[in-house]
mmCIF file of C-alpha atoms in Angstrom:
data_model
loop_
_atom_site.group_PDB
_atom_site.id
_atom_site.type_symbol
_atom_site.label_atom_id
_atom_site.label_comp_id
_atom_site.label_asym_id
_atom_site.label_seq_id
_atom_site.Cartn_x
_atom_site.Cartn_y
_atom_site.Cartn_z
ATOM 1 C CA MET A 1338 81.909 99.309 68.553
ATOM 2 C CA ARG A 1339 80.835 102.401 66.639
ATOM 3 C CA HIS A 1340 78.128 103.623 68.961
ATOM 4 C CA GLY A 1341 78.196 106.879 70.860
ATOM 5 C CA VAL A 1342 77.662 106.118 74.545
ATOM 6 C CA TYR A 1343 77.869 108.381 77.551
ATOM 7 C CA ILE A 1344 77.673 107.672 81.271
ATOM 8 C CA LYS A 1345 74.680 109.181 83.045
ATOM 9 C CA ALA A 1346 75.269 107.636 86.468
ATOM 10 C CA PRO A 1347 77.140 104.672 87.970
ATOM 11 C CA PHE A 1348 75.965 101.543 86.137
ATOM 12 C CA GLU A 1349 73.825 103.647 83.781
ATOM 13 C CA ALA A 1350 74.944 104.401 80.220
ATOM 14 C CA VAL A 1351 72.991 106.083 77.440
ATOM 15 C CA LEU A 1352 73.196 105.062 73.778
ATOM 16 C CA ALA A 1353 73.523 108.318 71.832
ATOM 17 C CA GLY A 1354 71.854 107.792 68.477
ATOM 18 C CA LEU A 1355 70.744 104.709 66.569
ATOM 19 C CA THR A 1356 73.053 104.803 63.547
ATOM 20 C CA GLY A 1357 76.087 103.049 65.039
ATOM 21 C CA SER A 1358 77.178 99.455 64.628
ATOM 22 C CA CYS A 1359 79.136 96.806 66.463
ATOM 23 C CA ALA A 1360 81.388 94.008 65.221
ATOM 24 C CA LEU A 1361 82.003 90.966 67.404
ATOM 25 C CA GLY A 1362 84.302 87.991 67.228
ATOM 26 C CA ILE A 1363 85.966 85.361 69.377
ATOM 27 C CA VAL A 1364 89.723 85.424 69.752
ATOM 28 C CA ASN A 1365 91.101 82.077 68.689
ATOM 29 C CA ASP A 1366 94.657 82.022 67.404
ATOM 30 C CA GLY A 1367 94.305 78.430 66.326
ATOM 31 C CA GLN A 1368 91.660 79.210 63.743
ATOM 32 C CA GLN A 1369 92.000 80.044 60.113
ATOM 33 C CA ALA A 1370 91.837 83.789 59.587
ATOM 34 C CA SER A 1371 88.836 83.484 57.281
ATOM 35 C CA SER A 1372 86.612 81.285 59.456
ATOM 36 C CA LEU A 1373 84.035 82.266 62.038
ATOM 37 C CA SER A 1374 84.257 80.729 65.487
ATOM 38 C CA SER A 1375 81.950 77.737 65.678
ATOM 39 C CA PRO A 1376 80.282 76.211 68.747
ATOM 40 C CA SER A 1377 83.019 73.588 68.826
ATOM 41 C CA THR A 1378 85.786 76.174 69.183
ATOM 42 C CA ALA A 1379 83.990 78.840 71.233
ATOM 43 C CA SER A 1380 82.857 78.462 74.807
ATOM 44 C CA ALA A 1381 79.129 78.057 75.295
ATOM 45 C CA GLN A 1382 79.007 81.324 77.221
ATOM 46 C CA SER A 1383 80.750 83.279 74.459
ATOM 47 C CA ARG A 1384 78.542 81.709 71.817
ATOM 48 C CA PHE A 1385 75.385 82.552 73.774
ATOM 49 C CA LEU A 1386 76.439 86.171 74.334
ATOM 50 C CA ILE A 1387 77.315 86.771 70.681
ATOM 51 C CA ASP A 1388 74.080 85.181 69.467
ATOM 52 C CA ARG A 1389 71.977 87.368 71.776
ATOM 53 C CA LEU A 1390 73.783 90.555 70.776
ATOM 54 C CA VAL A 1391 73.483 89.795 67.062
ATOM 55 C CA GLU A 1392 69.746 89.278 67.577
ATOM 56 C CA ALA A 1393 69.330 92.695 69.265
ATOM 57 C CA PRO A 1394 68.392 95.177 66.492
ATOM 58 C CA ILE A 1395 69.170 98.331 68.469
ATOM 59 C CA VAL A 1396 72.910 97.607 68.699
ATOM 60 C CA ARG A 1397 73.257 96.427 65.058
ATOM 61 C CA CYS A 1398 75.843 93.746 65.815
ATOM 62 C CA SER A 1399 77.479 91.428 63.324
ATOM 63 C CA GLU A 1400 79.951 88.613 63.849
ATOM 64 C CA MET A 1401 83.275 88.650 62.019
ATOM 65 C CA PRO A 1402 86.146 86.181 61.642
ATOM 66 C CA TRP A 1403 88.839 86.948 64.193
ATOM 67 C CA MET A 1404 91.483 88.251 61.793
ATOM 68 C CA GLU A 1405 88.992 90.512 60.022
ATOM 69 C CA LEU A 1406 87.849 91.825 63.387
ATOM 70 C CA HIS A 1407 91.458 92.370 64.434
ATOM 71 C CA GLN A 1408 92.089 94.526 61.368
ATOM 72 C CA ALA A 1409 88.845 96.446 61.918
ATOM 73 C CA GLN A 1410 89.889 97.111 65.510
ATOM 74 C CA LEU A 1411 93.247 98.445 64.353
ATOM 75 C CA LEU A 1412 91.483 100.874 62.018
ATOM 76 C CA LYS A 1413 89.288 102.022 64.901
ATOM 77 C CA LEU A 1414 92.373 102.347 67.106
ATOM 78 C CA ALA A 1415 93.978 104.689 64.573
ATOM 79 C CA THR A 1416 90.975 107.016 64.723
ATOM 80 C CA ASN A 1417 90.840 106.874 68.519
ATOM 81 C CA CYS A 1418 94.543 107.730 68.741
ATOM 82 C CA VAL A 1419 93.788 111.044 67.041
ATOM 83 C CA VAL A 1420 90.311 111.988 68.227
ATOM 84 C CA ASN A 1421 90.479 111.016 71.886
ATOM 85 C CA PRO A 1422 93.655 112.750 73.076
ATOM 86 C CA LEU A 1423 93.216 115.888 70.961
ATOM 87 C CA THR A 1424 89.622 116.467 72.055
ATOM 88 C CA ALA A 1425 90.621 115.791 75.664
ATOM 89 C CA LEU A 1426 93.556 118.205 75.592
ATOM 90 C CA LEU A 1427 91.600 120.956 73.847
ATOM 91 C CA ASP A 1428 88.329 120.201 75.677
ATOM 92 C CA VAL A 1429 86.290 120.254 72.460
ATOM 93 C CA ARG A 1430 83.775 118.027 70.710
ATOM 94 C CA ASN A 1431 84.908 115.810 67.857
ATOM 95 C CA GLY A 1432 83.861 118.132 65.038
ATOM 96 C CA SER A 1433 86.216 120.871 66.195
ATOM 97 C CA LEU A 1434 89.174 118.797 65.005
ATOM 98 C CA LEU A 1435 88.171 119.372 61.376
ATOM 99 C CA ALA A 1436 87.344 123.024 61.937
ATOM 100 C CA ASN A 1437 90.862 123.839 63.154
ATOM 101 C CA PRO A 1438 93.443 123.823 60.317
ATOM 102 C CA GLU A 1439 96.276 124.155 62.839
ATOM 103 C CA LEU A 1440 95.631 120.561 63.916
ATOM 104 C CA GLN A 1441 95.941 119.004 60.458
ATOM 105 C CA GLU A 1442 99.720 118.579 60.567
ATOM 106 C CA MET A 1443 99.652 116.908 63.984
ATOM 107 C CA GLN A 1444 96.885 114.561 62.888
ATOM 108 C CA HIS A 1445 98.917 113.655 59.799
ATOM 109 C CA GLN A 1446 102.033 112.983 61.898
ATOM 110 C CA LEU A 1447 100.079 110.757 64.272
ATOM 111 C CA LEU A 1448 98.683 108.711 61.401
ATOM 112 C CA GLN A 1449 102.084 108.433 59.714
ATOM 113 C CA GLU A 1450 103.510 106.819 62.846
ATOM 114 C CA ILE A 1451 100.467 104.582 63.322
ATOM 115 C CA SER A 1452 100.553 103.477 59.682
ATOM 116 C CA LEU A 1453 104.200 102.452 59.974
ATOM 117 C CA VAL A 1454 103.524 100.391 63.086
ATOM 118 C CA PHE A 1455 100.449 98.663 61.668
ATOM 119 C CA ARG A 1456 102.144 97.772 58.383
ATOM 120 C CA ARG A 1457 105.032 96.174 60.292
ATOM 121 C CA LEU A 1458 102.927 94.027 62.641
ATOM 122 C CA PRO A 1459 104.070 90.394 62.294
ATOM 123 C CA GLU A 1460 100.540 88.990 62.570
ATOM 124 C CA LEU A 1461 99.483 90.920 59.460
ATOM 125 C CA GLN A 1462 102.368 89.919 57.229
ATOM 126 C CA GLY A 1463 101.268 87.877 54.246
ATOM 127 C CA LEU A 1464 97.668 89.057 54.391
ATOM 128 C CA PRO A 1465 96.354 90.672 51.182
ATOM 129 C CA ASP A 1466 96.069 94.460 50.866
ATOM 130 C CA VAL A 1467 97.605 95.185 54.288
ATOM 131 C CA GLN A 1468 99.886 97.918 52.965
ATOM 132 C CA GLU A 1469 97.003 99.702 51.249
ATOM 133 C CA GLN A 1470 94.485 99.105 54.021
ATOM 134 C CA PHE A 1471 96.725 100.730 56.622
ATOM 135 C CA SER A 1472 98.230 103.435 54.416
ATOM 136 C CA VAL A 1473 98.233 107.012 55.700
ATOM 137 C CA ALA A 1474 95.724 107.992 53.012
ATOM 138 C CA ARG A 1475 93.306 105.230 54.056
ATOM 139 C CA LEU A 1476 93.649 106.100 57.746
ATOM 140 C CA GLU A 1477 93.073 109.796 57.021
ATOM 141 C CA GLU A 1478 89.996 109.010 54.940
ATOM 142 C CA GLN A 1479 88.564 106.923 57.759
ATOM 143 C CA LEU A 1480 89.436 109.572 60.362
ATOM 144 C CA ILE A 1481 87.657 112.354 58.483
ATOM 145 C CA GLY A 1482 84.597 110.191 57.880
ATOM 146 C CA ASN A 1483 84.412 109.251 61.539
ATOM 147 C CA ILE A 1484 84.750 112.838 62.748
ATOM 148 C CA GLU A 1485 82.051 113.990 60.333
ATOM 149 C CA LYS A 1486 79.663 111.306 61.600
ATOM 150 C CA THR A 1487 80.405 112.022 65.275
ATOM 151 C CA ALA A 1488 80.950 115.785 65.059
ATOM 152 C CA SER A 1489 78.602 116.575 67.932
ATOM 153 C CA ASN A 1490 79.912 113.771 70.170
ATOM 154 C CA SER A 1491 82.200 114.233 73.132
ATOM 155 C CA SER A 1492 84.942 111.587 73.146
ATOM 156 C CA SER A 1493 85.262 109.140 76.011
ATOM 157 C CA MET A 1494 88.698 110.488 76.894
ATOM 158 C CA ARG A 1495 87.441 114.057 77.039
ATOM 159 C CA GLU A 1496 84.671 112.929 79.381
ATOM 160 C CA ASP A 1497 87.161 110.995 81.528
ATOM 161 C CA VAL A 1498 89.428 114.026 81.857
ATOM 162 C CA ARG A 1499 86.509 116.310 82.686
ATOM 163 C CA ALA A 1500 85.341 113.861 85.360
ATOM 164 C CA GLY A 1501 88.812 113.387 86.830
ATOM 165 C CA ARG A 1502 88.951 109.715 85.858
ATOM 166 C CA ALA A 1503 91.937 107.791 84.542
ATOM 167 C CA THR A 1504 91.978 107.581 80.741
ATOM 168 C CA GLU A 1505 92.781 104.766 78.331
ATOM 169 C CA ILE A 1506 95.737 106.688 76.831
ATOM 170 C CA ALA A 1507 98.250 103.994 77.839
ATOM 171 C CA PHE A 1508 96.272 101.428 75.861
ATOM 172 C CA ILE A 1509 95.857 103.435 72.661
ATOM 173 C CA ASN A 1510 98.642 105.936 71.878
ATOM 174 C CA GLY A 1511 100.788 104.303 74.557
ATOM 175 C CA TRP A 1512 100.336 100.945 72.857
ATOM 176 C CA ILE A 1513 101.423 102.453 69.538
ATOM 177 C CA VAL A 1514 104.587 103.765 71.203
ATOM 178 C CA ARG A 1515 105.402 100.442 72.903
ATOM 179 C CA ARG A 1516 104.654 98.329 69.842
ATOM 180 C CA GLY A 1517 106.685 100.704 67.718
ATOM 181 C CA GLN A 1518 109.668 100.289 70.023
ATOM 182 C CA GLN A 1519 109.387 96.510 69.748
ATOM 183 C CA LEU A 1520 109.450 96.871 65.966
ATOM 184 C CA GLY A 1521 112.344 99.347 65.964
ATOM 185 C CA LEU A 1522 110.152 102.347 65.155
ATOM 186 C CA GLU A 1523 110.027 105.661 66.991
ATOM 187 C CA CYS A 1524 106.650 107.345 67.428
ATOM 188 C CA PRO A 1525 107.464 110.771 68.922
ATOM 189 C CA THR A 1526 104.091 112.418 68.247
ATOM 190 C CA ASN A 1527 102.151 109.594 69.865
ATOM 191 C CA ARG A 1528 104.612 109.606 72.755
ATOM 192 C CA CYS A 1529 104.147 113.347 73.242
ATOM 193 C CA LEU A 1530 100.349 113.069 73.312
ATOM 194 C CA THR A 1531 100.551 110.188 75.779
ATOM 195 C CA GLN A 1532 102.740 112.217 78.128
ATOM 196 C CA LEU A 1533 100.508 115.293 77.826
ATOM 197 C CA ILE A 1534 97.360 113.351 78.711
ATOM 198 C CA LEU A 1535 99.079 111.623 81.641
ATOM 199 C CA THR A 1536 100.289 114.997 82.890
ATOM 200 C CA LYS A 1537 96.851 116.564 82.490
ATOM 201 C CA THR A 1538 95.093 113.788 84.393
ATOM 202 C CA SER A 1539 97.696 113.689 87.182
ATOM 203 C CA GLN A 1540 97.246 117.422 87.768
ATOM 204 C CA GLY A 1541 93.506 116.977 88.118
ATOM 205 C CA ARG A 1542 93.768 114.499 90.976
#
């Protein structure tokens, strides 16, 4: 999902802008990485939902093979691991991350750790171009492009912190830390950001 969305009221969300996109897929570990889920392998409910969303022009959805979607989600995760916690801690909109040169080193350190974890994931071994796709340079290029496109947006984590809600930090930077540990990799910068966000949100309760 590459749409900007903000919550206006309980059960009411607003789509901010019409230039985003959304990729969908059905998780099926038994499938070939290059094949789309077919009606025979996907539940009727999942198939119906995906078909309706792909038909809706406003959300610009496309269906992807599971392994391609998995890699796309990892790339999105890398960007979220930088943008969300930093904008939440500093209470700024996305574009401020590029305007502050003091943040460049921390962003680079975060992406270095994330790149190492991604390139060691067992499920990606043997796939073509994995090392290049998840290189620090590629992740930085994607990060900058995303921030430029969403410069005026307020990240979901920033909005959660401002509203006193729990954040998804444990499932983004926290996941990087846990997966890194399983792979024998330390991710101190991601760990630090996770702890800072958890501390910030606990103080607001």
